[in-house]
Amino acid sequence: MAVIWQNILTFLQGVLRFIGDPITILNQWLTGVLSGWGANATLIQVILAILGGASLVLGGLFFTVFLIWLERKVGGRFQDRLGPNRVGPWGLFQPLADMVKIFTKEYITPTGADKIPYNLAPVLSVGAVLAVIAVIPFASTIFGVNINVGVVYLMAVGAIGELGIIMAGLGSNNKYALIAGFRAVANLISYEVPMVLVLLIPVMFSGSLGMNDIARSQNVWYIFLAPLSAAIFFIASIAENSRAPFDLIEADSELVAGFNVEYSGLKFGMFYVADFLHSATAALIFATLFLGGWRGPGAESIPILGFIYLSVKATVVYFLILHIRFTVPRFRIDQMMNFNWKFLTPLALVVLAATAVVDKAIPSNLTALRIGVNWIVNIAIWVAADRLVRVVAPKRVVPEVARPRPLARPPLANPPQAAAEHEPGGEA
Amino acid sequence: MIPLSWYLILAAALMGIGLYGVITRKNLVGALIGLELMLNSVNINLLAFWRYLHYAQPEMDGLVFVALAFVVAAAETAVGLALIISAYRSRKTVDVNEMNLLKG
Amino acid sequence: MSAGQVIFLLVGAVTLGSGIAAVNARKMLHAALWLVLSLLGVAFIFALLEASFFAVVQVLVYIGAIAILIIFAVMLSRSSLTDEGTQTNPRWWLAALGLLILFVGICAAILLWPKVTSIPAPLPASATDLATLGKELVNPNGYLVPFELSSILLLATLVGAIYTAVEKKEEIKK
Amino acid sequence: MFTDWIYLGIFLVIAFALPLAAITFAGVISPKKPNPIKDSIYECGIEPIGESRIQFKVQYYVYGLIFLVFDVETVLLFPWAVAYNQLTLFGVLEAVLFIAILAAALIYAWRKGALEWL
């Protein structure tokens, strides 16, 4: 009897351990199985790498289906609609139906299209976003790869995405697509400048470029040490995935539908997937860099907890992105460029320099003092920037579209201003 | 293991291709593209020497040189393209053979 | 032949092939796109050399900025878009011949050099650590002067390029 | 370390190959009935006039240029940021000088009117 109990207990312990840290245990198990089949160590590593990579990529692609549903549902609620609600419970299967439809749509290649760039563009777009997943640490043991240049890799992969947009614009043989593509790229590269600048701050604090190292080193969330940089990074990453208010790429009222007008079927679908997945990865990256990533109570010993923490943090950020998307009107392109080059970039430069000097001046073991001084400096910079904008910015001439008009009703016999005319000082 | 000579020969070939582009292209932008290839071949060489011929203590010279080569390459491209745009604006061509103002 | 050598040969072939295509393409836009592929190949070569930081920076700077700048510049000059005639000088074969001889000469020189067969020692951990590079860059006895000078070079680049490229106000009025 | 890169290479191949495979697969199962009207360029139903590869204004180039300058700057600043914890205050101030010179570049571009879209 005792033996059976013992067995059940060990089994339960095993299950718990598996739930706590599935990837490591799966890894060990697969390694055992494969070496049992007589594979050598290199081959096992390669096979595991292929399996891991394929599962991450496929997971990303199918997760997008859920993201699309989420975005439509949340967007519906923001706009006082129901959102998808016919196919499946709460319309959950709607994106699946869309997927089937988009798979069977005809590809229409416009006349005069440049075949190779035209067909390569959607692959580059979606591949660049998928490649980001490789360096995101989902938990202390669950990550694709912790290369020692993870942060720069993120930016480099973004460059491939820009290339995809340029190719789509050039290949389509369409003026609208070309203009939209070039505007999109001008937009993306512009907002990359403040993004890279504030990206240096987590790197400075953690002393590493690896994403997992950055997550691991956050005893204090970096948003508390560098609130202004976090804000700049957040704004720039919204602009990078071209969400409203920066959605000039898809400015439907100006540029038909952006650089992907000439695409149909799954080629268009790939741009769509890239778009949705991009904002999800942006939320994940923000959570990793500034919100402590998978860090939380007990996350070191039980990796799955870290995964849950990261999901919660990323969901909050993602919801914020959605909130901004559905409530803020679009910028004009000149406003957008001005905002970036004349406000965000100088601000990022100042914040970077100030944070570097201030944080060096304070010993790093005085955490409370560090946070306090950093906040004071950040707030001071923000106030100064705000004042400067008001002083320097040219006075806007507001066109008279809302001139006071004559009222339909006659003025009151005793205007209420009469009471205000009594000077309080006159009494003395 | 890959021998050092492979990298050097690859860099030499890339340098030759780039130089060919610079010499033969009529279009100035095309010449600049050739120049980019040449700069890259230099970087391959620098990194290969850094990787293969560093002795006892780690030498950062190779890496610093590559970093500075990046800066110089960026400066060269930016100014070169600006000159091309300026030339195009005044002469409406980017053809090297038609820029013969000094020919007399 | 080891796996590393196979990868090297593949990447090298792609790099050189797309390089040749880049200098021969009729349309400048295609040349720029071939250049991108070639630069990507160079990035992989850097990764093979275990210079991971520069492999990534290669993509970031060359593909993300320089190639895009070249494409922008191509789109600015109309004649380079429409001109689809032969893009090379008539005596291109002379250049090709000369460069081939040069290439063979360089190869001979490389292969005769005694150190060419040296096998790379495993990199010490401090060599792959970027912090070493960073400290060296701001070390007054190291590379501080080039570091600051590169900043000034970038400033000069920006000033010069903007001064050259942006139209003067009088020209706009004309 | 190096195995990380092999893994990353495999991951990149998968990340780019899977969408390619999906697109090819959808191309096989989807109908193919092209006709000239359907394939014509979509410009709001109006016949396209002239070449589609139009000339662009110089502003794109200027933004690209400023971006290039700042992008290259980060090449030098990233190693510095990694070494930040091991540097003295002097080392930090050197980098601040570096950033200040770049800020001067940005201010020049601003004064020169190069940042205006119009």
CSV table of C-alpha atoms in Angstrom, one decimal, chain A residues 78 94 258 266 403:
chain,number,residue,atom,x,y,z
A,78,PHE,CA,-14.5,50.5,-27.8
A,94,GLN,CA,-14.4,34.0,-37.0
A,258,GLY,CA,-1.2,51.6,-48.3
A,266,LEU,CA,-2.7,35.0,-48.6
A,403,ARG,CA,-16.6,81.5,-34.9
